[in-house]
Short mmCIF file of N, CA and C in Angstrom, two decimals:
data_model
loop_
_atom_site.label_atom_id
_atom_site.label_comp_id
_atom_site.label_asym_id
_atom_site.label_seq_id
_atom_site.Cartn_x
_atom_site.Cartn_y
_atom_site.Cartn_z
N MET A 1 0.84 -1.17 0.00
CA MET A 1 0.00 0.00 0.00
C MET A 1 0.89 1.23 0.00
N LYS A 2 0.59 2.18 -0.86
CA LYS A 2 1.37 3.39 -0.97
C LYS A 2 0.81 4.46 -0.03
N THR A 3 1.68 5.10 0.71
CA THR A 3 1.29 6.19 1.60
C THR A 3 1.64 7.50 0.93
N LEU A 4 0.68 8.40 0.88
CA LEU A 4 0.93 9.71 0.28
C LEU A 4 1.71 10.59 1.23
N THR A 5 2.72 11.21 0.70
CA THR A 5 3.48 12.17 1.50
C THR A 5 2.90 13.55 1.27
N ALA A 6 3.33 14.51 2.04
CA ALA A 6 2.86 15.89 1.87
C ALA A 6 3.19 16.38 0.47
N ASP A 7 4.39 16.00 -0.05
CA ASP A 7 4.77 16.43 -1.40
C ASP A 7 3.86 15.84 -2.46
N ALA A 8 3.48 14.56 -2.30
CA ALA A 8 2.60 13.92 -3.27
C ALA A 8 1.22 14.55 -3.25
N ARG A 9 0.75 14.91 -2.07
CA ARG A 9 -0.57 15.54 -1.97
C ARG A 9 -0.54 16.94 -2.57
N ALA A 10 0.60 17.60 -2.54
CA ALA A 10 0.70 18.95 -3.07
C ALA A 10 0.46 18.99 -4.58
N ASP A 11 0.62 17.85 -5.26
CA ASP A 11 0.39 17.80 -6.70
C ASP A 11 -1.09 17.89 -7.04
N HIS A 12 -1.95 17.65 -6.08
CA HIS A 12 -3.39 17.68 -6.30
C HIS A 12 -3.94 19.03 -5.86
N SER A 13 -4.90 19.52 -6.59
CA SER A 13 -5.50 20.81 -6.25
C SER A 13 -6.28 20.68 -4.95
N PRO A 14 -6.10 21.60 -4.04
CA PRO A 14 -6.88 21.54 -2.79
C PRO A 14 -8.33 21.93 -3.07
N LEU A 15 -9.21 21.40 -2.26
CA LEU A 15 -10.61 21.79 -2.37
C LEU A 15 -10.75 23.22 -1.87
N THR A 16 -11.48 24.02 -2.59
CA THR A 16 -11.62 25.42 -2.20
C THR A 16 -12.81 25.65 -1.28
N ALA A 17 -13.78 24.73 -1.31
CA ALA A 17 -14.96 24.89 -0.46
C ALA A 17 -15.46 23.50 -0.08
N PRO A 18 -16.04 23.38 1.09
CA PRO A 18 -16.59 22.07 1.45
C PRO A 18 -17.79 21.71 0.57
N VAL A 19 -18.05 20.44 0.50
CA VAL A 19 -19.22 19.93 -0.23
C VAL A 19 -20.47 20.46 0.45
N SER A 20 -21.48 20.77 -0.32
CA SER A 20 -22.73 21.27 0.26
C SER A 20 -23.42 20.16 1.05
N PRO A 21 -24.24 20.52 2.05
CA PRO A 21 -24.97 19.50 2.80
C PRO A 21 -25.81 18.61 1.89
N ASP A 22 -26.46 19.18 0.88
CA ASP A 22 -27.27 18.37 -0.03
C ASP A 22 -26.43 17.38 -0.81
N ALA A 23 -25.27 17.81 -1.28
CA ALA A 23 -24.38 16.91 -2.03
C ALA A 23 -23.87 15.80 -1.13
N PHE A 24 -23.55 16.14 0.12
CA PHE A 24 -23.06 15.13 1.06
C PHE A 24 -24.15 14.11 1.37
N LYS A 25 -25.37 14.58 1.61
CA LYS A 25 -26.50 13.67 1.87
C LYS A 25 -26.73 12.76 0.67
N SER A 26 -26.66 13.31 -0.53
CA SER A 26 -26.85 12.53 -1.75
C SER A 26 -25.79 11.43 -1.87
N LEU A 27 -24.56 11.76 -1.52
CA LEU A 27 -23.47 10.79 -1.57
C LEU A 27 -23.80 9.55 -0.75
N PHE A 28 -24.27 9.75 0.48
CA PHE A 28 -24.55 8.61 1.34
C PHE A 28 -25.93 8.01 1.12
N ARG A 29 -26.86 8.74 0.58
CA ARG A 29 -28.17 8.15 0.27
C ARG A 29 -28.04 7.05 -0.78
N SER A 30 -27.09 7.20 -1.68
CA SER A 30 -26.93 6.21 -2.74
C SER A 30 -26.00 5.06 -2.33
N HIS A 31 -25.53 5.08 -1.10
CA HIS A 31 -24.65 4.04 -0.57
C HIS A 31 -25.43 3.24 0.48
N PRO A 32 -25.79 1.98 0.19
CA PRO A 32 -26.62 1.24 1.15
C PRO A 32 -25.91 1.01 2.47
N GLY A 33 -26.70 1.09 3.54
CA GLY A 33 -26.17 0.85 4.87
C GLY A 33 -27.05 -0.13 5.63
N PRO A 34 -26.46 -0.93 6.51
CA PRO A 34 -27.25 -1.86 7.31
C PRO A 34 -28.14 -1.12 8.30
N VAL A 35 -29.27 -1.72 8.62
CA VAL A 35 -30.25 -1.11 9.53
C VAL A 35 -30.20 -1.83 10.87
N ALA A 36 -30.18 -1.04 11.93
CA ALA A 36 -30.16 -1.58 13.29
C ALA A 36 -31.13 -0.79 14.15
N VAL A 37 -31.54 -1.39 15.24
CA VAL A 37 -32.30 -0.69 16.27
C VAL A 37 -31.43 -0.68 17.52
N ILE A 38 -31.22 0.50 18.06
CA ILE A 38 -30.45 0.69 19.29
C ILE A 38 -31.44 0.87 20.43
N THR A 39 -31.26 0.13 21.53
CA THR A 39 -32.13 0.28 22.69
C THR A 39 -31.30 0.52 23.95
N ALA A 40 -31.93 1.18 24.91
CA ALA A 40 -31.29 1.45 26.20
C ALA A 40 -32.39 1.63 27.25
N SER A 41 -32.02 1.44 28.50
CA SER A 41 -33.00 1.72 29.55
C SER A 41 -33.17 3.23 29.62
N GLY A 42 -34.33 3.66 29.97
CA GLY A 42 -34.60 5.09 30.05
C GLY A 42 -35.35 5.41 31.31
N ASP A 43 -35.56 6.67 31.52
CA ASP A 43 -36.29 7.11 32.70
C ASP A 43 -37.44 8.00 32.25
N PRO A 44 -38.66 7.58 32.34
CA PRO A 44 -39.17 6.44 33.09
C PRO A 44 -39.38 5.19 32.25
N LYS A 45 -39.22 5.25 30.93
CA LYS A 45 -39.46 4.08 30.10
C LYS A 45 -38.27 3.85 29.17
N PRO A 46 -38.19 2.64 28.58
CA PRO A 46 -37.05 2.35 27.70
C PRO A 46 -37.06 3.24 26.46
N LEU A 47 -35.89 3.36 25.85
CA LEU A 47 -35.80 4.15 24.63
C LEU A 47 -35.18 3.31 23.53
N GLY A 48 -35.45 3.72 22.30
CA GLY A 48 -34.87 3.02 21.16
C GLY A 48 -35.04 3.86 19.91
N PHE A 49 -34.19 3.61 18.94
CA PHE A 49 -34.26 4.32 17.67
C PHE A 49 -33.61 3.47 16.58
N THR A 50 -33.98 3.76 15.35
CA THR A 50 -33.41 3.09 14.19
C THR A 50 -32.14 3.82 13.78
N ALA A 51 -31.11 3.04 13.44
CA ALA A 51 -29.82 3.62 13.04
C ALA A 51 -29.30 2.92 11.79
N THR A 52 -28.70 3.69 10.91
CA THR A 52 -28.01 3.12 9.75
C THR A 52 -26.53 3.47 9.81
N SER A 53 -26.07 3.87 10.97
CA SER A 53 -24.69 4.32 11.13
C SER A 53 -23.83 3.35 11.93
N VAL A 54 -24.29 2.14 12.18
CA VAL A 54 -23.54 1.19 13.00
C VAL A 54 -22.34 0.65 12.21
N ILE A 55 -21.16 0.72 12.84
CA ILE A 55 -19.96 0.19 12.20
C ILE A 55 -19.14 -0.62 13.21
N SER A 56 -18.42 -1.58 12.71
CA SER A 56 -17.47 -2.34 13.50
C SER A 56 -16.18 -1.53 13.59
N LEU A 57 -15.64 -1.38 14.80
CA LEU A 57 -14.40 -0.64 14.98
C LEU A 57 -13.20 -1.55 15.23
N SER A 58 -13.40 -2.57 16.05
CA SER A 58 -12.29 -3.40 16.47
C SER A 58 -12.81 -4.76 16.91
N ALA A 59 -12.02 -5.81 16.63
CA ALA A 59 -12.37 -7.14 17.11
C ALA A 59 -11.73 -7.42 18.47
N GLU A 60 -10.57 -6.82 18.73
CA GLU A 60 -9.88 -6.99 19.99
C GLU A 60 -9.42 -5.64 20.51
N PRO A 61 -10.11 -5.04 21.44
CA PRO A 61 -11.36 -5.50 22.05
C PRO A 61 -12.53 -5.28 21.09
N PRO A 62 -13.63 -6.02 21.28
CA PRO A 62 -14.78 -5.86 20.40
C PRO A 62 -15.47 -4.51 20.63
N LEU A 63 -15.38 -3.65 19.63
CA LEU A 63 -15.97 -2.32 19.71
C LEU A 63 -16.81 -2.06 18.47
N LEU A 64 -17.94 -1.41 18.67
CA LEU A 64 -18.73 -0.90 17.56
C LEU A 64 -19.07 0.55 17.84
N ALA A 65 -19.51 1.24 16.81
CA ALA A 65 -19.87 2.65 16.96
C ALA A 65 -21.14 2.94 16.19
N PHE A 66 -21.84 3.97 16.63
CA PHE A 66 -23.00 4.49 15.91
C PHE A 66 -23.14 5.96 16.24
N SER A 67 -23.88 6.63 15.41
CA SER A 67 -24.10 8.06 15.58
C SER A 67 -25.56 8.32 15.91
N VAL A 68 -25.78 9.26 16.79
CA VAL A 68 -27.14 9.70 17.12
C VAL A 68 -27.27 11.12 16.59
N SER A 69 -28.23 11.33 15.74
CA SER A 69 -28.43 12.63 15.10
C SER A 69 -28.74 13.71 16.13
N ALA A 70 -28.33 14.91 15.80
CA ALA A 70 -28.61 16.07 16.65
C ALA A 70 -30.11 16.32 16.79
N THR A 71 -30.91 15.80 15.85
CA THR A 71 -32.36 16.00 15.90
C THR A 71 -33.11 14.83 16.53
N SER A 72 -32.41 13.80 16.96
CA SER A 72 -33.05 12.61 17.51
C SER A 72 -33.67 12.89 18.88
N SER A 73 -34.86 12.36 19.10
CA SER A 73 -35.51 12.49 20.41
C SER A 73 -34.76 11.67 21.47
N SER A 74 -33.89 10.77 21.05
CA SER A 74 -33.12 9.93 21.98
C SER A 74 -31.76 10.53 22.34
N LEU A 75 -31.41 11.66 21.76
CA LEU A 75 -30.07 12.22 21.94
C LEU A 75 -29.72 12.46 23.40
N GLU A 76 -30.58 13.14 24.14
CA GLU A 76 -30.25 13.47 25.53
C GLU A 76 -30.08 12.22 26.38
N ALA A 77 -30.95 11.24 26.20
CA ALA A 77 -30.83 9.99 26.96
C ALA A 77 -29.56 9.24 26.58
N MET A 78 -29.18 9.27 25.31
CA MET A 78 -27.96 8.58 24.88
C MET A 78 -26.71 9.25 25.42
N ARG A 79 -26.80 10.50 25.79
CA ARG A 79 -25.65 11.18 26.38
C ARG A 79 -25.32 10.65 27.77
N ILE A 80 -26.28 10.00 28.43
CA ILE A 80 -26.06 9.56 29.81
C ILE A 80 -26.23 8.06 30.03
N THR A 81 -26.79 7.33 29.07
CA THR A 81 -27.03 5.90 29.29
C THR A 81 -25.71 5.16 29.46
N GLU A 82 -25.74 4.11 30.26
CA GLU A 82 -24.52 3.35 30.54
C GLU A 82 -24.33 2.18 29.58
N ASN A 83 -25.43 1.51 29.17
CA ASN A 83 -25.35 0.32 28.34
C ASN A 83 -26.36 0.41 27.20
N VAL A 84 -26.06 -0.27 26.10
CA VAL A 84 -27.00 -0.31 24.98
C VAL A 84 -27.02 -1.71 24.38
N ALA A 85 -28.13 -1.99 23.70
CA ALA A 85 -28.23 -3.19 22.86
C ALA A 85 -28.37 -2.72 21.42
N VAL A 86 -27.65 -3.38 20.54
CA VAL A 86 -27.70 -3.07 19.12
C VAL A 86 -28.28 -4.29 18.42
N HIS A 87 -29.45 -4.12 17.82
CA HIS A 87 -30.16 -5.20 17.13
C HIS A 87 -29.95 -5.04 15.63
N LEU A 88 -29.27 -5.99 15.00
CA LEU A 88 -29.04 -5.94 13.56
C LEU A 88 -30.23 -6.57 12.86
N LEU A 89 -30.92 -5.77 12.05
CA LEU A 89 -32.20 -6.20 11.50
C LEU A 89 -32.04 -7.00 10.21
N ASP A 90 -32.97 -7.93 10.03
CA ASP A 90 -33.06 -8.74 8.82
C ASP A 90 -34.16 -8.18 7.93
N THR A 91 -34.26 -8.71 6.73
CA THR A 91 -35.25 -8.21 5.77
C THR A 91 -36.68 -8.33 6.26
N ASP A 92 -36.94 -9.26 7.17
CA ASP A 92 -38.31 -9.38 7.69
C ASP A 92 -38.58 -8.45 8.87
N HIS A 93 -37.68 -7.51 9.14
CA HIS A 93 -37.85 -6.56 10.24
C HIS A 93 -38.09 -5.12 9.77
N GLU A 94 -38.56 -4.95 8.56
CA GLU A 94 -38.78 -3.59 8.05
C GLU A 94 -39.81 -2.83 8.89
N VAL A 95 -40.86 -3.49 9.31
CA VAL A 95 -41.88 -2.84 10.14
C VAL A 95 -41.27 -2.39 11.47
N LEU A 96 -40.39 -3.21 12.03
CA LEU A 96 -39.70 -2.85 13.27
C LEU A 96 -38.81 -1.63 13.06
N ALA A 97 -38.11 -1.59 11.94
CA ALA A 97 -37.26 -0.43 11.62
C ALA A 97 -38.11 0.83 11.50
N GLN A 98 -39.25 0.73 10.84
CA GLN A 98 -40.14 1.88 10.68
C GLN A 98 -40.68 2.33 12.03
N ARG A 99 -41.05 1.38 12.88
CA ARG A 99 -41.57 1.71 14.22
C ARG A 99 -40.56 2.53 15.01
N PHE A 100 -39.30 2.09 15.03
CA PHE A 100 -38.29 2.77 15.83
C PHE A 100 -37.75 4.03 15.17
N ALA A 101 -38.17 4.28 13.92
CA ALA A 101 -37.82 5.53 13.23
C ALA A 101 -38.95 6.55 13.33
N THR A 102 -40.08 6.16 13.93
CA THR A 102 -41.25 7.03 14.02
C THR A 102 -41.24 7.79 15.34
N SER A 103 -41.38 9.10 15.26
CA SER A 103 -41.41 9.95 16.45
C SER A 103 -42.80 10.00 17.04
N GLY A 104 -42.86 10.25 18.33
CA GLY A 104 -44.13 10.51 19.00
C GLY A 104 -44.97 9.29 19.31
N ILE A 105 -44.41 8.09 19.23
CA ILE A 105 -45.16 6.88 19.56
C ILE A 105 -44.44 6.13 20.66
N ASP A 106 -45.15 5.20 21.31
CA ASP A 106 -44.52 4.29 22.25
C ASP A 106 -43.95 3.15 21.42
N ARG A 107 -42.68 3.18 21.17
CA ARG A 107 -42.03 2.21 20.28
C ARG A 107 -42.02 0.80 20.86
N PHE A 108 -42.23 0.67 22.16
CA PHE A 108 -42.20 -0.65 22.80
C PHE A 108 -43.60 -1.23 23.03
N ALA A 109 -44.65 -0.48 22.72
CA ALA A 109 -46.02 -0.97 22.92
C ALA A 109 -46.25 -2.22 22.07
N ASP A 110 -46.79 -3.25 22.69
CA ASP A 110 -47.13 -4.50 22.00
C ASP A 110 -45.94 -5.12 21.28
N LEU A 111 -44.74 -4.90 21.79
CA LEU A 111 -43.52 -5.46 21.20
C LEU A 111 -43.01 -6.57 22.12
N ASP A 112 -42.57 -7.68 21.56
CA ASP A 112 -42.03 -8.79 22.34
C ASP A 112 -40.57 -8.47 22.68
N TRP A 113 -40.36 -8.02 23.92
CA TRP A 113 -39.02 -7.69 24.38
C TRP A 113 -38.87 -8.08 25.84
N THR A 114 -37.64 -8.15 26.28
CA THR A 114 -37.35 -8.44 27.67
C THR A 114 -36.27 -7.47 28.15
N ALA A 115 -36.24 -7.24 29.44
CA ALA A 115 -35.20 -6.38 30.01
C ALA A 115 -34.03 -7.25 30.45
N LEU A 116 -32.84 -6.89 30.00
CA LEU A 116 -31.64 -7.55 30.49
C LEU A 116 -31.44 -7.15 31.96
N PRO A 117 -30.56 -7.83 32.72
CA PRO A 117 -30.41 -7.51 34.14
C PRO A 117 -30.15 -6.04 34.45
N ASP A 118 -29.51 -5.31 33.53
CA ASP A 118 -29.24 -3.89 33.77
C ASP A 118 -30.39 -3.00 33.31
N GLY A 119 -31.46 -3.60 32.75
CA GLY A 119 -32.62 -2.85 32.30
C GLY A 119 -32.64 -2.56 30.81
N THR A 120 -31.56 -2.86 30.09
CA THR A 120 -31.53 -2.63 28.65
C THR A 120 -32.54 -3.52 27.95
N PRO A 121 -33.42 -2.94 27.11
CA PRO A 121 -34.39 -3.75 26.39
C PRO A 121 -33.72 -4.59 25.30
N LEU A 122 -34.10 -5.87 25.24
CA LEU A 122 -33.64 -6.77 24.20
C LEU A 122 -34.87 -7.24 23.44
N ILE A 123 -34.92 -6.93 22.16
CA ILE A 123 -36.06 -7.32 21.31
C ILE A 123 -35.91 -8.80 20.99
N ARG A 124 -36.93 -9.58 21.28
CA ARG A 124 -36.83 -11.03 21.24
C ARG A 124 -36.72 -11.63 19.84
N ASP A 125 -37.41 -11.12 18.85
CA ASP A 125 -37.42 -11.81 17.56
C ASP A 125 -36.32 -11.36 16.60
N VAL A 126 -35.33 -10.62 17.09
CA VAL A 126 -34.21 -10.21 16.26
C VAL A 126 -33.07 -11.20 16.53
N PRO A 127 -32.66 -11.98 15.51
CA PRO A 127 -31.70 -13.05 15.76
C PRO A 127 -30.26 -12.60 15.98
N SER A 128 -29.92 -11.37 15.63
CA SER A 128 -28.54 -10.92 15.80
C SER A 128 -28.52 -9.63 16.60
N TRP A 129 -27.81 -9.66 17.73
CA TRP A 129 -27.75 -8.49 18.59
C TRP A 129 -26.42 -8.47 19.34
N ALA A 130 -26.10 -7.31 19.87
CA ALA A 130 -24.91 -7.13 20.70
C ALA A 130 -25.27 -6.21 21.86
N TRP A 131 -24.65 -6.44 23.01
CA TRP A 131 -24.91 -5.63 24.20
C TRP A 131 -23.59 -5.26 24.85
N GLY A 132 -23.53 -4.05 25.40
CA GLY A 132 -22.34 -3.68 26.15
C GLY A 132 -22.41 -2.27 26.67
N PRO A 133 -21.40 -1.91 27.44
CA PRO A 133 -21.34 -0.57 28.02
C PRO A 133 -20.82 0.45 27.00
N VAL A 134 -21.28 1.66 27.15
CA VAL A 134 -20.76 2.76 26.35
C VAL A 134 -19.34 3.04 26.83
N ALA A 135 -18.39 2.96 25.92
CA ALA A 135 -16.98 3.17 26.27
C ALA A 135 -16.54 4.62 26.06
N HIS A 136 -17.06 5.25 25.00
CA HIS A 136 -16.69 6.63 24.68
C HIS A 136 -17.86 7.33 23.99
N ARG A 137 -17.91 8.63 24.19
CA ARG A 137 -18.86 9.48 23.47
C ARG A 137 -18.11 10.69 22.96
N PHE A 138 -18.45 11.10 21.75
CA PHE A 138 -17.83 12.28 21.17
C PHE A 138 -18.92 13.15 20.57
N GLU A 139 -18.98 14.39 20.98
CA GLU A 139 -19.89 15.36 20.37
C GLU A 139 -19.27 15.80 19.05
N VAL A 140 -20.02 15.66 17.98
CA VAL A 140 -19.54 16.05 16.65
C VAL A 140 -20.62 16.89 15.99
N GLU A 141 -20.41 18.19 15.96
CA GLU A 141 -21.37 19.11 15.32
C GLU A 141 -22.79 18.89 15.83
N GLY A 142 -22.94 18.65 17.13
CA GLY A 142 -24.25 18.47 17.72
C GLY A 142 -24.72 17.03 17.77
N SER A 143 -24.20 16.18 16.89
CA SER A 143 -24.53 14.76 16.92
C SER A 143 -23.63 14.07 17.93
N LEU A 144 -23.97 12.83 18.25
CA LEU A 144 -23.23 12.09 19.26
C LEU A 144 -22.70 10.80 18.66
N LEU A 145 -21.38 10.69 18.57
CA LEU A 145 -20.74 9.45 18.14
C LEU A 145 -20.52 8.62 19.39
N THR A 146 -21.08 7.42 19.39
CA THR A 146 -21.06 6.56 20.57
C THR A 146 -20.28 5.29 20.25
N ILE A 147 -19.33 4.95 21.11
CA ILE A 147 -18.53 3.73 20.95
C ILE A 147 -18.89 2.79 22.10
N VAL A 148 -19.20 1.55 21.75
CA VAL A 148 -19.67 0.55 22.71
C VAL A 148 -18.71 -0.63 22.73
N ARG A 149 -18.32 -1.06 23.93
CA ARG A 149 -17.54 -2.29 24.09
C ARG A 149 -18.53 -3.44 24.20
N ILE A 150 -18.43 -4.41 23.33
CA ILE A 150 -19.40 -5.50 23.29
C ILE A 150 -19.00 -6.60 24.27
N ASP A 151 -19.90 -6.84 25.25
CA ASP A 151 -19.67 -7.88 26.25
C ASP A 151 -20.47 -9.14 25.98
N GLU A 152 -21.59 -9.01 25.25
CA GLU A 152 -22.41 -10.17 24.89
C GLU A 152 -22.95 -9.97 23.50
N SER A 153 -23.12 -11.08 22.77
CA SER A 153 -23.74 -11.00 21.45
C SER A 153 -24.32 -12.35 21.09
N SER A 154 -25.20 -12.31 20.12
CA SER A 154 -25.81 -13.52 19.58
C SER A 154 -26.09 -13.26 18.11
N THR A 155 -25.85 -14.26 17.29
CA THR A 155 -26.13 -14.07 15.87
C THR A 155 -26.61 -15.37 15.25
N SER A 156 -27.31 -15.21 14.16
CA SER A 156 -27.79 -16.33 13.37
C SER A 156 -27.01 -16.36 12.07
N ASP A 157 -26.62 -17.55 11.64
CA ASP A 157 -25.91 -17.68 10.37
C ASP A 157 -26.84 -17.45 9.18
N ARG A 158 -28.12 -17.60 9.39
CA ARG A 158 -29.08 -17.46 8.29
C ARG A 158 -29.71 -16.08 8.32
N ARG A 159 -28.89 -15.07 8.08
CA ARG A 159 -29.35 -13.69 8.09
C ARG A 159 -29.34 -13.13 6.68
N THR A 160 -30.35 -12.35 6.38
CA THR A 160 -30.38 -11.53 5.18
C THR A 160 -30.59 -10.11 5.68
N PRO A 161 -29.52 -9.31 5.75
CA PRO A 161 -29.62 -8.01 6.40
C PRO A 161 -30.54 -7.04 5.67
N LEU A 162 -31.23 -6.26 6.48
CA LEU A 162 -32.04 -5.16 5.96
C LEU A 162 -31.11 -3.99 5.70
N LEU A 163 -31.25 -3.37 4.53
CA LEU A 163 -30.41 -2.24 4.15
C LEU A 163 -31.28 -1.01 3.95
N TYR A 164 -30.63 0.15 3.96
CA TYR A 164 -31.32 1.42 3.72
C TYR A 164 -30.55 2.15 2.63
N LYS A 165 -31.26 2.54 1.56
CA LYS A 165 -30.65 3.23 0.43
C LYS A 165 -31.69 4.13 -0.21
N ASN A 166 -31.28 5.33 -0.55
CA ASN A 166 -32.17 6.29 -1.22
C ASN A 166 -33.50 6.45 -0.50
N ARG A 167 -33.42 6.57 0.82
CA ARG A 167 -34.58 6.81 1.68
C ARG A 167 -35.61 5.68 1.67
N ARG A 168 -35.15 4.45 1.41
CA ARG A 168 -36.06 3.31 1.47
C ARG A 168 -35.30 2.08 1.95
N TYR A 169 -36.05 1.15 2.55
CA TYR A 169 -35.47 -0.10 2.97
C TYR A 169 -35.34 -1.00 1.76
N CYS A 170 -34.28 -1.80 1.73
CA CYS A 170 -34.06 -2.68 0.60
C CYS A 170 -33.29 -3.91 1.06
N HIS A 171 -33.10 -4.84 0.12
CA HIS A 171 -32.41 -6.10 0.39
C HIS A 171 -31.18 -6.17 -0.51
N LEU A 172 -30.31 -7.11 -0.24
CA LEU A 172 -29.10 -7.22 -1.05
C LEU A 172 -29.40 -7.39 -2.53
N ASP A 173 -30.44 -8.12 -2.87
CA ASP A 173 -30.74 -8.34 -4.29
C ASP A 173 -31.26 -7.11 -4.99
N ASP A 174 -31.77 -6.10 -4.27
CA ASP A 174 -32.25 -4.90 -4.93
C ASP A 174 -31.53 -3.63 -4.48
N ALA A 175 -30.42 -3.81 -3.73
CA ALA A 175 -29.67 -2.64 -3.24
C ALA A 175 -28.92 -2.00 -4.40
#
């Protein structure tokens, strides 16, 4: 792998202005991302939201990260929660993804879930999930980048991940 030196980079014209917000959004809208539901205990009730920003950071130690939007109703609670569960959704979980992306509703009403010993909600019919303590938080332009150390996980080998692209849910065959 070739590493660019400062001299090599000098041969390229510097960008004179940052990309517009619309151009940046368009860039990532056309790039499919996996869909997850993040849950945590809340006061007085559990909280959860749909995320397409979950990434693997490290296998040793096992770390993942996700971002909470500055406009999310879960932002303030995520700033203080100690533990989270990350549910990786399959293609048959589109309704669940829509539920946790909808504001102003009780996202846990009539949902089959259980509380882990620390109170973190675990959605029962999602075959792949991870749980752990929040290791780091970084405020980035009002959003919250959250890094979680994974202490427990479960996965199914027969997964077909749910993806999000161009403002719609999709599958690998139509992504």
